[in-house]
Amino acid sequence: MKNMISITIFFRIAFVVAISSPCFSMASSPVTDGKVLFVIDGDTYQISHAGAPDGEPVRARHFDTPEKGDRAQCRAEREKAQQASTFARRLLPRGAAVALSDLGRDRYGRLLATVTLPDGTNIAAQLIGAGLAL
């Protein structure tokens, strides 16, 4: 447990340093407007956007939430995954407008993107700040 706390603190500090760095800038990254259809889990959302009007899975960048179901290594991880999903659903209710930037694809074909709310709220920062993601 002590190691997990140390790892969590390390990743929080690393995230703050990374987003504070002049090398980390999304200013030049194209932004795509989207609409949340539903939350799949804490870091993956079904989002409708110009390239996929019916929606597609979007894996949010810059953080990772615990695994759910059979992919979880223990009951505690499953519980933390559920908490992360619930938190994400509060941040991203069905129909919520989002901005997608820093776009790419992962090896599973999912769209990778930095996800922010119209007011500039960064979803990664919110989940990490709540202690639900690294």
Short mmCIF file of C-alpha atoms in Angstrom, two decimals:
data_model
loop_
_atom_site.label_atom_id
_atom_site.label_comp_id
_atom_site.label_asym_id
_atom_site.label_seq_id
_atom_site.Cartn_x
_atom_site.Cartn_y
_atom_site.Cartn_z
CA MET A 1 0.00 0.00 0.00
CA LYS A 2 2.84 2.39 0.87
CA ASN A 3 4.43 1.73 -2.54
CA MET A 4 1.12 2.46 -4.29
CA ILE A 5 0.84 5.79 -2.47
CA SER A 6 4.43 6.67 -3.45
CA ILE A 7 3.72 5.77 -7.08
CA THR A 8 0.52 7.84 -7.05
CA ILE A 9 2.34 10.87 -5.64
CA PHE A 10 5.15 10.46 -8.18
CA PHE A 11 2.72 10.42 -11.12
CA ARG A 12 0.79 13.43 -9.81
CA ILE A 13 4.01 15.42 -9.51
CA ALA A 14 5.21 14.24 -12.95
CA PHE A 15 1.88 15.29 -14.50
CA VAL A 16 2.03 18.77 -12.98
CA VAL A 17 5.63 19.20 -14.14
CA ALA A 18 4.73 17.97 -17.63
CA ILE A 19 1.78 20.32 -18.14
CA SER A 20 3.79 23.22 -16.71
CA SER A 21 6.66 22.62 -19.12
CA PRO A 22 7.03 24.92 -22.12
CA CYS A 23 7.47 21.77 -24.23
CA PHE A 24 3.92 20.69 -23.37
CA SER A 25 1.61 22.84 -25.42
CA MET A 26 -1.67 22.08 -27.09
CA ALA A 27 -1.88 25.53 -28.67
CA SER A 28 -0.83 24.28 -32.11
CA SER A 29 -2.87 21.10 -31.91
CA PRO A 30 -6.06 21.10 -34.00
CA VAL A 31 -9.20 20.91 -31.90
CA THR A 32 -12.26 18.87 -32.82
CA ASP A 33 -15.61 19.50 -31.15
CA GLY A 34 -17.41 16.45 -29.86
CA LYS A 35 -20.42 15.30 -27.87
CA VAL A 36 -20.33 12.59 -25.21
CA LEU A 37 -22.65 9.68 -25.97
CA PHE A 38 -21.63 7.65 -22.90
CA VAL A 39 -18.70 6.79 -20.63
CA ILE A 40 -17.19 3.35 -21.29
CA ASP A 41 -14.84 3.52 -18.31
CA GLY A 42 -12.77 6.11 -16.47
CA ASP A 43 -10.50 6.91 -19.41
CA THR A 44 -12.50 5.81 -22.49
CA TYR A 45 -15.63 7.50 -23.77
CA GLN A 46 -17.98 7.07 -26.74
CA ILE A 47 -17.91 10.47 -28.45
CA SER A 48 -19.64 11.79 -31.54
CA HIS A 49 -17.57 14.21 -33.65
CA ALA A 50 -17.23 15.38 -37.26
CA GLY A 51 -15.17 12.31 -38.23
CA ALA A 52 -17.62 9.91 -36.56
CA PRO A 53 -21.12 11.42 -36.31
CA ASP A 54 -22.48 8.18 -34.81
CA GLY A 55 -19.67 8.14 -32.25
CA GLU A 56 -16.53 6.14 -31.61
CA PRO A 57 -14.47 5.14 -28.58
CA VAL A 58 -12.05 7.86 -27.53
CA ARG A 59 -9.22 6.89 -25.18
CA ALA A 60 -8.30 10.01 -23.22
CA ARG A 61 -4.60 10.90 -23.22
CA HIS A 62 -2.24 11.72 -20.34
CA PHE A 63 -3.70 9.44 -17.69
CA ASP A 64 -4.70 5.87 -16.95
CA THR A 65 -7.46 4.60 -14.69
CA PRO A 66 -7.59 1.18 -13.00
CA GLU A 67 -8.82 -1.80 -15.01
CA LYS A 68 -12.36 -3.06 -14.55
CA GLY A 69 -13.91 -6.51 -14.63
CA ASP A 70 -11.69 -9.51 -15.37
CA ARG A 71 -8.77 -7.26 -16.36
CA ALA A 72 -8.48 -5.99 -12.77
CA GLN A 73 -5.82 -7.68 -10.67
CA CYS A 74 -7.84 -7.54 -7.45
CA ARG A 75 -11.10 -6.42 -5.89
CA ALA A 76 -9.59 -3.08 -4.82
CA GLU A 77 -8.65 -2.30 -8.43
CA ARG A 78 -12.18 -3.14 -9.62
CA GLU A 79 -13.62 -0.84 -6.95
CA LYS A 80 -11.26 2.01 -7.91
CA ALA A 81 -12.17 1.47 -11.59
CA GLN A 82 -15.85 1.81 -10.69
CA GLN A 83 -15.14 5.01 -8.77
CA ALA A 84 -13.22 6.42 -11.75
CA SER A 85 -16.07 5.55 -14.13
CA THR A 86 -18.65 7.15 -11.83
CA PHE A 87 -16.50 10.29 -11.50
CA ALA A 88 -16.07 10.46 -15.30
CA ARG A 89 -19.85 10.12 -15.78
CA ARG A 90 -20.37 13.14 -13.50
CA LEU A 91 -17.83 15.17 -15.49
CA LEU A 92 -19.08 13.92 -18.86
CA PRO A 93 -22.83 13.36 -18.77
CA ARG A 94 -24.59 12.16 -21.91
CA GLY A 95 -24.72 15.03 -24.40
CA ALA A 96 -21.88 17.04 -22.83
CA ALA A 97 -19.83 19.11 -25.27
CA VAL A 98 -16.10 18.37 -25.30
CA ALA A 99 -13.03 19.47 -27.21
CA LEU A 100 -10.67 16.82 -28.56
CA SER A 101 -7.05 17.72 -29.31
CA ASP A 102 -3.67 15.99 -29.67
CA LEU A 103 -5.40 13.38 -31.86
CA GLY A 104 -3.96 9.98 -32.78
CA ARG A 105 -4.84 6.27 -32.84
CA ASP A 106 -3.79 3.45 -30.53
CA ARG A 107 -3.00 -0.13 -31.53
CA TYR A 108 -6.66 -1.08 -31.01
CA GLY A 109 -7.87 1.59 -33.44
CA ARG A 110 -9.34 3.80 -30.73
CA LEU A 111 -9.05 7.54 -31.20
CA LEU A 112 -6.56 9.00 -28.71
CA ALA A 113 -7.24 12.58 -27.62
CA THR A 114 -6.79 15.11 -24.87
CA VAL A 115 -10.35 15.71 -23.67
CA THR A 116 -11.40 19.08 -22.28
CA LEU A 117 -14.70 20.71 -21.42
CA PRO A 118 -15.74 23.99 -23.07
CA ASP A 119 -14.66 25.91 -19.95
CA GLY A 120 -11.13 24.51 -20.33
CA THR A 121 -11.44 21.84 -17.64
CA ASN A 122 -8.96 19.06 -18.46
CA ILE A 123 -10.47 15.63 -17.79
CA ALA A 124 -7.03 14.07 -17.08
CA ALA A 125 -6.24 16.68 -14.43
CA GLN A 126 -9.62 16.13 -12.76
CA LEU A 127 -9.27 12.34 -12.48
CA ILE A 128 -5.65 12.54 -11.36
CA GLY A 129 -6.48 15.26 -8.85
CA ALA A 130 -9.27 13.09 -7.43
CA GLY A 131 -6.79 10.24 -6.91
CA LEU A 132 -8.61 8.03 -9.43
CA ALA A 133 -5.94 7.92 -12.14
CA LEU A 134 -2.22 8.00 -12.73
#
